[in-house]
Amino acid sequence: MAVRSVNELVKMGFEGIEKEILECTDCQLHETVTNKVISKGSRNPQVVFIGEAPGRKEDETGVPFCGRAGKNLDDIIEYMGLSDYGYAVINAVKCRPPDNRNPLKSEIKACKPFLEAQIELLDPEVIILLGNTAEKAFCDGKKLEWGVPEYVDGKYTLLKIYHPAALIYQRSRIGEQKDLIDSNRHLWK
Ligand code: URA
């Protein structure tokens, strides 16, 4: 079944989008997925975090960022000072790529209407791209500097920071990430 247009999805609302994602067979990932991973957090957030794709733990539970990288994302959110009502977390791709490989271009493309519709409905002031894959998926080839905000179309501000999983293996990035956040606090305060 072909994915519907962004406009059609937006009209369906959160529940409609969820149903469409659950029924989607538009790329090969649906053949190996256990649970599709849709979103967590507020439905009226000031900030939306976009991750890459579910990992093993997320595939088991259906909850975004509930594994080791999720612990780092929780730390980032706490450091930013966001309340539970202030943010939502979604992924560029809703199904786990086997063996945690990076999602393919075709998989990112197949999931893009869902990503765009989610962003339109959540309507955040700030979109935080967690790493390069989220940027690739959301920005159509446009490159952002790490930690340098960009105001888009009078709609929202985009900010790219390090993916929480990158902080597991590159501990030196933790301090850098805090600096990126500190220099952008005005965006969500
Ligand atoms: N990494 C991601 O990008 N998303 C998740 O949900 C979990 C790990």
mmCIF file with all atom_site columns, C-alpha atoms and ligand atoms in Angstrom:
data_model
loop_
_atom_site.group_PDB
_atom_site.id
_atom_site.type_symbol
_atom_site.label_atom_id
_atom_site.label_alt_id
_atom_site.label_comp_id
_atom_site.label_asym_id
_atom_site.label_entity_id
_atom_site.label_seq_id
_atom_site.pdbx_PDB_ins_code
_atom_site.Cartn_x
_atom_site.Cartn_y
_atom_site.Cartn_z
_atom_site.occupancy
_atom_site.B_iso_or_equiv
_atom_site.pdbx_formal_charge
_atom_site.auth_seq_id
_atom_site.auth_comp_id
_atom_site.auth_asym_id
_atom_site.auth_atom_id
_atom_site.pdbx_PDB_model_num
ATOM   1   C CA . MET A 1 1   ? 0.000  0.000  0.000  1.00 0.00 ? 1   MET A CA 1
ATOM   2   C CA . ALA A 1 2   ? 1.470  3.377  -0.988 1.00 0.00 ? 2   ALA A CA 1
ATOM   3   C CA . VAL A 1 3   ? 1.949  5.894  1.806  1.00 0.00 ? 3   VAL A CA 1
ATOM   4   C CA . ARG A 1 4   ? -0.570 8.714  1.684  1.00 0.00 ? 4   ARG A CA 1
ATOM   5   C CA . SER A 1 5   ? 0.372  12.329 1.030  1.00 0.00 ? 5   SER A CA 1
ATOM   6   C CA . VAL A 1 6   ? 1.485  14.544 3.917  1.00 0.00 ? 6   VAL A CA 1
ATOM   7   C CA . ASN A 1 7   ? -1.753 16.544 3.660  1.00 0.00 ? 7   ASN A CA 1
ATOM   8   C CA . GLU A 1 8   ? -3.898 13.432 3.838  1.00 0.00 ? 8   GLU A CA 1
ATOM   9   C CA . LEU A 1 9   ? -1.931 12.190 6.830  1.00 0.00 ? 9   LEU A CA 1
ATOM   10  C CA . VAL A 1 10  ? -2.189 15.526 8.647  1.00 0.00 ? 10  VAL A CA 1
ATOM   11  C CA . LYS A 1 11  ? -5.960 15.494 8.161  1.00 0.00 ? 11  LYS A CA 1
ATOM   12  C CA . MET A 1 12  ? -6.085 12.049 9.783  1.00 0.00 ? 12  MET A CA 1
ATOM   13  C CA . GLY A 1 13  ? -4.588 13.348 13.018 1.00 0.00 ? 13  GLY A CA 1
ATOM   14  C CA . PHE A 1 14  ? -2.267 11.510 15.412 1.00 0.00 ? 14  PHE A CA 1
ATOM   15  C CA . GLU A 1 15  ? -4.358 8.327  15.616 1.00 0.00 ? 15  GLU A CA 1
ATOM   16  C CA . GLY A 1 16  ? -4.773 8.169  11.837 1.00 0.00 ? 16  GLY A CA 1
ATOM   17  C CA . ILE A 1 17  ? -1.030 8.557  11.280 1.00 0.00 ? 17  ILE A CA 1
ATOM   18  C CA . GLU A 1 18  ? -0.329 5.857  13.828 1.00 0.00 ? 18  GLU A CA 1
ATOM   19  C CA . LYS A 1 19  ? -2.681 3.485  12.043 1.00 0.00 ? 19  LYS A CA 1
ATOM   20  C CA . GLU A 1 20  ? -1.109 4.261  8.668  1.00 0.00 ? 20  GLU A CA 1
ATOM   21  C CA . ILE A 1 21  ? 2.383  3.639  10.061 1.00 0.00 ? 21  ILE A CA 1
ATOM   22  C CA . LEU A 1 22  ? 1.291  0.336  11.596 1.00 0.00 ? 22  LEU A CA 1
ATOM   23  C CA . GLU A 1 23  ? -0.196 -0.766 8.276  1.00 0.00 ? 23  GLU A CA 1
ATOM   24  C CA . CYS A 1 24  ? 2.667  0.520  6.108  1.00 0.00 ? 24  CYS A CA 1
ATOM   25  C CA . THR A 1 25  ? 4.468  -2.001 3.869  1.00 0.00 ? 25  THR A CA 1
ATOM   26  C CA . ASP A 1 26  ? 6.160  0.587  1.685  1.00 0.00 ? 26  ASP A CA 1
ATOM   27  C CA . CYS A 1 27  ? 9.738  -0.564 2.258  1.00 0.00 ? 27  CYS A CA 1
ATOM   28  C CA . GLN A 1 28  ? 11.428 -3.848 3.139  1.00 0.00 ? 28  GLN A CA 1
ATOM   29  C CA . LEU A 1 29  ? 11.790 -2.986 6.835  1.00 0.00 ? 29  LEU A CA 1
ATOM   30  C CA . HIS A 1 30  ? 8.209  -4.048 7.533  1.00 0.00 ? 30  HIS A CA 1
ATOM   31  C CA . GLU A 1 31  ? 9.275  -7.644 6.843  1.00 0.00 ? 31  GLU A CA 1
ATOM   32  C CA . THR A 1 32  ? 11.669 -7.782 9.802  1.00 0.00 ? 32  THR A CA 1
ATOM   33  C CA . VAL A 1 33  ? 10.134 -5.329 12.289 1.00 0.00 ? 33  VAL A CA 1
ATOM   34  C CA . THR A 1 34  ? 8.755  -6.501 15.647 1.00 0.00 ? 34  THR A CA 1
ATOM   35  C CA . ASN A 1 35  ? 7.179  -3.222 16.792 1.00 0.00 ? 35  ASN A CA 1
ATOM   36  C CA . LYS A 1 36  ? 6.982  -0.007 14.813 1.00 0.00 ? 36  LYS A CA 1
ATOM   37  C CA . VAL A 1 37  ? 8.221  2.948  16.846 1.00 0.00 ? 37  VAL A CA 1
ATOM   38  C CA . ILE A 1 38  ? 6.080  6.041  16.440 1.00 0.00 ? 38  ILE A CA 1
ATOM   39  C CA . SER A 1 39  ? 6.634  8.736  19.089 1.00 0.00 ? 39  SER A CA 1
ATOM   40  C CA . LYS A 1 40  ? 6.803  9.602  22.743 1.00 0.00 ? 40  LYS A CA 1
ATOM   41  C CA . GLY A 1 41  ? 6.201  12.748 24.737 1.00 0.00 ? 41  GLY A CA 1
ATOM   42  C CA . SER A 1 42  ? 3.890  15.724 24.424 1.00 0.00 ? 42  SER A CA 1
ATOM   43  C CA . ARG A 1 43  ? 1.398  16.308 21.613 1.00 0.00 ? 43  ARG A CA 1
ATOM   44  C CA . ASN A 1 44  ? 1.864  20.030 22.005 1.00 0.00 ? 44  ASN A CA 1
ATOM   45  C CA . PRO A 1 45  ? 5.627  20.329 22.414 1.00 0.00 ? 45  PRO A CA 1
ATOM   46  C CA . GLN A 1 46  ? 7.840  23.361 22.182 1.00 0.00 ? 46  GLN A CA 1
ATOM   47  C CA . VAL A 1 47  ? 10.739 21.120 21.104 1.00 0.00 ? 47  VAL A CA 1
ATOM   48  C CA . VAL A 1 48  ? 10.730 17.976 18.930 1.00 0.00 ? 48  VAL A CA 1
ATOM   49  C CA . PHE A 1 49  ? 13.764 15.689 18.789 1.00 0.00 ? 49  PHE A CA 1
ATOM   50  C CA . ILE A 1 50  ? 14.226 13.693 15.595 1.00 0.00 ? 50  ILE A CA 1
ATOM   51  C CA . GLY A 1 51  ? 16.349 10.552 15.919 1.00 0.00 ? 51  GLY A CA 1
ATOM   52  C CA . GLU A 1 52  ? 17.483 8.131  13.265 1.00 0.00 ? 52  GLU A CA 1
ATOM   53  C CA . ALA A 1 53  ? 15.726 4.761  13.538 1.00 0.00 ? 53  ALA A CA 1
ATOM   54  C CA . PRO A 1 54  ? 14.790 2.330  16.291 1.00 0.00 ? 54  PRO A CA 1
ATOM   55  C CA . GLY A 1 55  ? 17.419 0.031  17.765 1.00 0.00 ? 55  GLY A CA 1
ATOM   56  C CA . ARG A 1 56  ? 16.954 -3.445 19.270 1.00 0.00 ? 56  ARG A CA 1
ATOM   57  C CA . LYS A 1 57  ? 15.357 -2.312 22.510 1.00 0.00 ? 57  LYS A CA 1
ATOM   58  C CA . GLU A 1 58  ? 13.002 0.086  20.737 1.00 0.00 ? 58  GLU A CA 1
ATOM   59  C CA . ASP A 1 59  ? 12.001 -2.689 18.320 1.00 0.00 ? 59  ASP A CA 1
ATOM   60  C CA . GLU A 1 60  ? 11.179 -4.907 21.315 1.00 0.00 ? 60  GLU A CA 1
ATOM   61  C CA . THR A 1 61  ? 9.078  -2.273 23.078 1.00 0.00 ? 61  THR A CA 1
ATOM   62  C CA . GLY A 1 62  ? 7.757  0.129  20.426 1.00 0.00 ? 62  GLY A CA 1
ATOM   63  C CA . VAL A 1 63  ? 9.071  3.074  22.466 1.00 0.00 ? 63  VAL A CA 1
ATOM   64  C CA . PRO A 1 64  ? 11.622 5.520  20.971 1.00 0.00 ? 64  PRO A CA 1
ATOM   65  C CA . PHE A 1 65  ? 14.954 5.966  22.741 1.00 0.00 ? 65  PHE A CA 1
ATOM   66  C CA . CYS A 1 66  ? 14.309 3.510  25.563 1.00 0.00 ? 66  CYS A CA 1
ATOM   67  C CA . GLY A 1 67  ? 17.758 1.845  25.408 1.00 0.00 ? 67  GLY A CA 1
ATOM   68  C CA . ARG A 1 68  ? 21.277 3.012  26.132 1.00 0.00 ? 68  ARG A CA 1
ATOM   69  C CA . ALA A 1 69  ? 21.165 5.980  23.744 1.00 0.00 ? 69  ALA A CA 1
ATOM   70  C CA . GLY A 1 70  ? 17.840 6.886  25.343 1.00 0.00 ? 70  GLY A CA 1
ATOM   71  C CA . LYS A 1 71  ? 19.518 7.287  28.717 1.00 0.00 ? 71  LYS A CA 1
ATOM   72  C CA . ASN A 1 72  ? 21.838 9.852  27.116 1.00 0.00 ? 72  ASN A CA 1
ATOM   73  C CA . LEU A 1 73  ? 18.884 11.586 25.473 1.00 0.00 ? 73  LEU A CA 1
ATOM   74  C CA . ASP A 1 74  ? 17.175 11.790 28.884 1.00 0.00 ? 74  ASP A CA 1
ATOM   75  C CA . ASP A 1 75  ? 20.334 13.438 30.251 1.00 0.00 ? 75  ASP A CA 1
ATOM   76  C CA . ILE A 1 76  ? 20.335 15.919 27.357 1.00 0.00 ? 76  ILE A CA 1
ATOM   77  C CA . ILE A 1 77  ? 16.664 16.763 27.958 1.00 0.00 ? 77  ILE A CA 1
ATOM   78  C CA . GLU A 1 78  ? 17.301 17.258 31.652 1.00 0.00 ? 78  GLU A CA 1
ATOM   79  C CA . TYR A 1 79  ? 20.318 19.460 30.914 1.00 0.00 ? 79  TYR A CA 1
ATOM   80  C CA . MET A 1 80  ? 18.152 21.542 28.561 1.00 0.00 ? 80  MET A CA 1
ATOM   81  C CA . GLY A 1 81  ? 15.657 21.992 31.387 1.00 0.00 ? 81  GLY A CA 1
ATOM   82  C CA . LEU A 1 82  ? 12.604 20.823 29.405 1.00 0.00 ? 82  LEU A CA 1
ATOM   83  C CA . SER A 1 83  ? 9.489  19.698 31.259 1.00 0.00 ? 83  SER A CA 1
ATOM   84  C CA . ASP A 1 84  ? 7.631  16.508 30.297 1.00 0.00 ? 84  ASP A CA 1
ATOM   85  C CA . TYR A 1 85  ? 5.046  18.633 28.477 1.00 0.00 ? 85  TYR A CA 1
ATOM   86  C CA . GLY A 1 86  ? 7.702  20.553 26.582 1.00 0.00 ? 86  GLY A CA 1
ATOM   87  C CA . TYR A 1 87  ? 9.040  17.953 24.185 1.00 0.00 ? 87  TYR A CA 1
ATOM   88  C CA . ALA A 1 88  ? 8.327  14.998 21.922 1.00 0.00 ? 88  ALA A CA 1
ATOM   89  C CA . VAL A 1 89  ? 10.652 12.399 20.411 1.00 0.00 ? 89  VAL A CA 1
ATOM   90  C CA . ILE A 1 90  ? 10.219 10.818 16.991 1.00 0.00 ? 90  ILE A CA 1
ATOM   91  C CA . ASN A 1 91  ? 12.477 9.021  14.511 1.00 0.00 ? 91  ASN A CA 1
ATOM   92  C CA . ALA A 1 92  ? 13.153 9.584  10.821 1.00 0.00 ? 92  ALA A CA 1
ATOM   93  C CA . VAL A 1 93  ? 12.439 5.885  10.206 1.00 0.00 ? 93  VAL A CA 1
ATOM   94  C CA . LYS A 1 94  ? 9.805  3.990  12.179 1.00 0.00 ? 94  LYS A CA 1
ATOM   95  C CA . CYS A 1 95  ? 11.077 0.409  11.719 1.00 0.00 ? 95  CYS A CA 1
ATOM   96  C CA . ARG A 1 96  ? 14.363 -1.017 12.942 1.00 0.00 ? 96  ARG A CA 1
ATOM   97  C CA . PRO A 1 97  ? 16.938 -1.633 10.209 1.00 0.00 ? 97  PRO A CA 1
ATOM   98  C CA . PRO A 1 98  ? 18.315 -5.187 10.688 1.00 0.00 ? 98  PRO A CA 1
ATOM   99  C CA . ASP A 1 99  ? 21.583 -5.419 12.660 1.00 0.00 ? 99  ASP A CA 1
ATOM   100 C CA . ASN A 1 100 ? 21.339 -1.712 13.472 1.00 0.00 ? 100 ASN A CA 1
ATOM   101 C CA . ARG A 1 101 ? 22.651 -0.746 10.053 1.00 0.00 ? 101 ARG A CA 1
ATOM   102 C CA . ASN A 1 102 ? 21.998 2.814  8.894  1.00 0.00 ? 102 ASN A CA 1
ATOM   103 C CA . PRO A 1 103 ? 18.639 3.247  7.181  1.00 0.00 ? 103 PRO A CA 1
ATOM   104 C CA . LEU A 1 104 ? 18.870 3.217  3.381  1.00 0.00 ? 104 LEU A CA 1
ATOM   105 C CA . LYS A 1 105 ? 17.959 6.268  1.315  1.00 0.00 ? 105 LYS A CA 1
ATOM   106 C CA . SER A 1 106 ? 14.906 4.388  -0.003 1.00 0.00 ? 106 SER A CA 1
ATOM   107 C CA . GLU A 1 107 ? 13.757 3.598  3.560  1.00 0.00 ? 107 GLU A CA 1
ATOM   108 C CA . ILE A 1 108 ? 14.175 7.213  4.657  1.00 0.00 ? 108 ILE A CA 1
ATOM   109 C CA . LYS A 1 109 ? 12.215 8.321  1.586  1.00 0.00 ? 109 LYS A CA 1
ATOM   110 C CA . ALA A 1 110 ? 9.394  5.843  2.215  1.00 0.00 ? 110 ALA A CA 1
ATOM   111 C CA . CYS A 1 111 ? 9.000  7.118  5.789  1.00 0.00 ? 111 CYS A CA 1
ATOM   112 C CA . LYS A 1 112 ? 9.325  10.825 4.973  1.00 0.00 ? 112 LYS A CA 1
ATOM   113 C CA . PRO A 1 113 ? 5.579  11.619 4.643  1.00 0.00 ? 113 PRO A CA 1
ATOM   114 C CA . PHE A 1 114 ? 5.080  10.252 8.174  1.00 0.00 ? 114 PHE A CA 1
ATOM   115 C CA . LEU A 1 115 ? 7.925  12.391 9.501  1.00 0.00 ? 115 LEU A CA 1
ATOM   116 C CA . GLU A 1 116 ? 6.615  15.540 7.816  1.00 0.00 ? 116 GLU A CA 1
ATOM   117 C CA . ALA A 1 117 ? 3.037  14.912 8.933  1.00 0.00 ? 117 ALA A CA 1
ATOM   118 C CA . GLN A 1 118 ? 4.152  14.306 12.522 1.00 0.00 ? 118 GLN A CA 1
ATOM   119 C CA . ILE A 1 119 ? 6.094  17.579 12.503 1.00 0.00 ? 119 ILE A CA 1
ATOM   120 C CA . GLU A 1 120 ? 3.147  19.466 11.039 1.00 0.00 ? 120 GLU A CA 1
ATOM   121 C CA . LEU A 1 121 ? 0.774  18.143 13.699 1.00 0.00 ? 121 LEU A CA 1
ATOM   122 C CA . LEU A 1 122 ? 3.212  18.578 16.589 1.00 0.00 ? 122 LEU A CA 1
ATOM   123 C CA . ASP A 1 123 ? 3.998  22.085 15.310 1.00 0.00 ? 123 ASP A CA 1
ATOM   124 C CA . PRO A 1 124 ? 7.071  22.748 17.500 1.00 0.00 ? 124 PRO A CA 1
ATOM   125 C CA . GLU A 1 125 ? 9.016  25.994 17.785 1.00 0.00 ? 125 GLU A CA 1
ATOM   126 C CA . VAL A 1 126 ? 12.314 24.112 17.744 1.00 0.00 ? 126 VAL A CA 1
ATOM   127 C CA . ILE A 1 127 ? 13.297 20.905 15.914 1.00 0.00 ? 127 ILE A CA 1
ATOM   128 C CA . ILE A 1 128 ? 16.416 19.237 17.211 1.00 0.00 ? 128 ILE A CA 1
ATOM   129 C CA . LEU A 1 129 ? 18.049 16.924 14.700 1.00 0.00 ? 129 LEU A CA 1
ATOM   130 C CA . LEU A 1 130 ? 19.943 14.195 16.495 1.00 0.00 ? 130 LEU A CA 1
ATOM   131 C CA . GLY A 1 131 ? 22.883 13.632 14.172 1.00 0.00 ? 131 GLY A CA 1
ATOM   132 C CA . ASN A 1 132 ? 23.471 13.449 10.448 1.00 0.00 ? 132 ASN A CA 1
ATOM   133 C CA . THR A 1 133 ? 20.845 10.873 9.473  1.00 0.00 ? 133 THR A CA 1
ATOM   134 C CA . ALA A 1 134 ? 18.040 12.938 10.990 1.00 0.00 ? 134 ALA A CA 1
ATOM   135 C CA . GLU A 1 135 ? 19.413 15.943 9.108  1.00 0.00 ? 135 GLU A CA 1
ATOM   136 C CA . LYS A 1 136 ? 19.594 13.979 5.855  1.00 0.00 ? 136 LYS A CA 1
ATOM   137 C CA . ALA A 1 137 ? 16.043 12.737 6.329  1.00 0.00 ? 137 ALA A CA 1
ATOM   138 C CA . PHE A 1 138 ? 14.457 16.040 7.257  1.00 0.00 ? 138 PHE A CA 1
ATOM   139 C CA . CYS A 1 139 ? 16.482 18.676 5.388  1.00 0.00 ? 139 CYS A CA 1
ATOM   140 C CA . ASP A 1 140 ? 16.561 17.250 1.840  1.00 0.00 ? 140 ASP A CA 1
ATOM   141 C CA . GLY A 1 141 ? 20.312 17.564 1.369  1.00 0.00 ? 141 GLY A CA 1
ATOM   142 C CA . LYS A 1 142 ? 20.758 20.886 3.164  1.00 0.00 ? 142 LYS A CA 1
ATOM   143 C CA . LYS A 1 143 ? 23.699 20.791 5.605  1.00 0.00 ? 143 LYS A CA 1
ATOM   144 C CA . LEU A 1 144 ? 23.602 22.512 8.977  1.00 0.00 ? 144 LEU A CA 1
ATOM   145 C CA . GLU A 1 145 ? 26.549 23.333 11.230 1.00 0.00 ? 145 GLU A CA 1
ATOM   146 C CA . TRP A 1 146 ? 26.571 21.518 14.558 1.00 0.00 ? 146 TRP A CA 1
ATOM   147 C CA . GLY A 1 147 ? 24.868 23.716 17.118 1.00 0.00 ? 147 GLY A CA 1
ATOM   148 C CA . VAL A 1 148 ? 24.158 26.593 14.740 1.00 0.00 ? 148 VAL A CA 1
ATOM   149 C CA . PRO A 1 149 ? 20.405 27.277 14.653 1.00 0.00 ? 149 PRO A CA 1
ATOM   150 C CA . GLU A 1 150 ? 18.577 28.009 11.452 1.00 0.00 ? 150 GLU A CA 1
ATOM   151 C CA . TYR A 1 151 ? 15.165 29.660 11.323 1.00 0.00 ? 151 TYR A CA 1
ATOM   152 C CA . VAL A 1 152 ? 13.083 28.038 8.575  1.00 0.00 ? 152 VAL A CA 1
ATOM   153 C CA . ASP A 1 153 ? 10.244 29.630 6.595  1.00 0.00 ? 153 ASP A CA 1
ATOM   154 C CA . GLY A 1 154 ? 8.948  31.579 9.593  1.00 0.00 ? 154 GLY A CA 1
ATOM   155 C CA . LYS A 1 155 ? 7.835  28.215 11.008 1.00 0.00 ? 155 LYS A CA 1
ATOM   156 C CA . TYR A 1 156 ? 10.449 26.730 13.334 1.00 0.00 ? 156 TYR A CA 1
ATOM   157 C CA . THR A 1 157 ? 14.114 26.745 14.243 1.00 0.00 ? 157 THR A CA 1
ATOM   158 C CA . LEU A 1 158 ? 16.291 23.785 13.264 1.00 0.00 ? 158 LEU A CA 1
ATOM   159 C CA . LEU A 1 159 ? 19.244 22.812 15.402 1.00 0.00 ? 159 LEU A CA 1
ATOM   160 C CA . LYS A 1 160 ? 21.600 19.862 14.803 1.00 0.00 ? 160 LYS A CA 1
ATOM   161 C CA . ILE A 1 161 ? 23.326 18.316 17.806 1.00 0.00 ? 161 ILE A CA 1
ATOM   162 C CA . TYR A 1 162 ? 25.222 15.048 18.290 1.00 0.00 ? 162 TYR A CA 1
ATOM   163 C CA . HIS A 1 163 ? 23.238 11.835 18.317 1.00 0.00 ? 163 HIS A CA 1
ATOM   164 C CA . PRO A 1 164 ? 23.009 10.495 21.898 1.00 0.00 ? 164 PRO A CA 1
ATOM   165 C CA . ALA A 1 165 ? 24.574 7.176  20.779 1.00 0.00 ? 165 ALA A CA 1
ATOM   166 C CA . ALA A 1 166 ? 27.671 9.067  19.601 1.00 0.00 ? 166 ALA A CA 1
ATOM   167 C CA . LEU A 1 167 ? 28.188 10.171 23.211 1.00 0.00 ? 167 LEU A CA 1
ATOM   168 C CA . ILE A 1 168 ? 28.479 6.544  24.363 1.00 0.00 ? 168 ILE A CA 1
ATOM   169 C CA . TYR A 1 169 ? 31.698 5.926  22.441 1.00 0.00 ? 169 TYR A CA 1
ATOM   170 C CA . GLN A 1 170 ? 33.032 9.477  22.157 1.00 0.00 ? 170 GLN A CA 1
ATOM   171 C CA . ARG A 1 171 ? 32.911 10.665 25.747 1.00 0.00 ? 171 ARG A CA 1
ATOM   172 C CA . SER A 1 172 ? 34.717 13.899 24.829 1.00 0.00 ? 172 SER A CA 1
ATOM   173 C CA . ARG A 1 173 ? 31.613 14.877 22.889 1.00 0.00 ? 173 ARG A CA 1
ATOM   174 C CA . ILE A 1 174 ? 29.586 15.139 26.119 1.00 0.00 ? 174 ILE A CA 1
ATOM   175 C CA . GLY A 1 175 ? 31.264 18.449 27.025 1.00 0.00 ? 175 GLY A CA 1
ATOM   176 C CA . GLU A 1 176 ? 30.949 19.700 23.444 1.00 0.00 ? 176 GLU A CA 1
ATOM   177 C CA . GLN A 1 177 ? 27.264 18.784 23.426 1.00 0.00 ? 177 GLN A CA 1
ATOM   178 C CA . LYS A 1 178 ? 26.717 20.782 26.623 1.00 0.00 ? 178 LYS A CA 1
ATOM   179 C CA . ASP A 1 179 ? 28.393 23.785 24.978 1.00 0.00 ? 179 ASP A CA 1
ATOM   180 C CA . LEU A 1 180 ? 26.116 23.452 21.929 1.00 0.00 ? 180 LEU A CA 1
ATOM   181 C CA . ILE A 1 181 ? 23.101 23.392 24.232 1.00 0.00 ? 181 ILE A CA 1
ATOM   182 C CA . ASP A 1 182 ? 24.320 26.279 26.402 1.00 0.00 ? 182 ASP A CA 1
ATOM   183 C CA . SER A 1 183 ? 24.764 28.552 23.402 1.00 0.00 ? 183 SER A CA 1
ATOM   184 C CA . ASN A 1 184 ? 21.188 27.864 22.241 1.00 0.00 ? 184 ASN A CA 1
ATOM   185 C CA . ARG A 1 185 ? 19.172 28.007 25.462 1.00 0.00 ? 185 ARG A CA 1
ATOM   186 C CA . HIS A 1 186 ? 17.399 31.159 24.307 1.00 0.00 ? 186 HIS A CA 1
ATOM   187 C CA . LEU A 1 187 ? 15.588 29.027 21.691 1.00 0.00 ? 187 LEU A CA 1
ATOM   188 C CA . TRP A 1 188 ? 13.443 27.141 24.253 1.00 0.00 ? 188 TRP A CA 1
ATOM   189 C CA . LYS A 1 189 ? 13.567 29.385 27.341 1.00 0.00 ? 189 LYS A CA 1
HETATM 190 N N1 . URA B 2 .   ? 18.554 5.640  18.140 1.00 0.00 ? 1   URA B N1 1
HETATM 191 C C1 . URA B 2 .   ? 17.660 6.375  17.421 1.00 0.00 ? 1   URA B C1 1
HETATM 192 O O1 . URA B 2 .   ? 18.041 7.145  16.556 1.00 0.00 ? 1   URA B O1 1
HETATM 193 N N2 . URA B 2 .   ? 16.363 6.248  17.729 1.00 0.00 ? 1   URA B N2 1
HETATM 194 C C2 . URA B 2 .   ? 15.915 5.448  18.709 1.00 0.00 ? 1   URA B C2 1
HETATM 195 O O2 . URA B 2 .   ? 14.708 5.410  18.938 1.00 0.00 ? 1   URA B O2 1
HETATM 196 C C3 . URA B 2 .   ? 16.858 4.701  19.424 1.00 0.00 ? 1   URA B C3 1
HETATM 197 C C4 . URA B 2 .   ? 18.171 4.800  19.128 1.00 0.00 ? 1   URA B C4 1
#
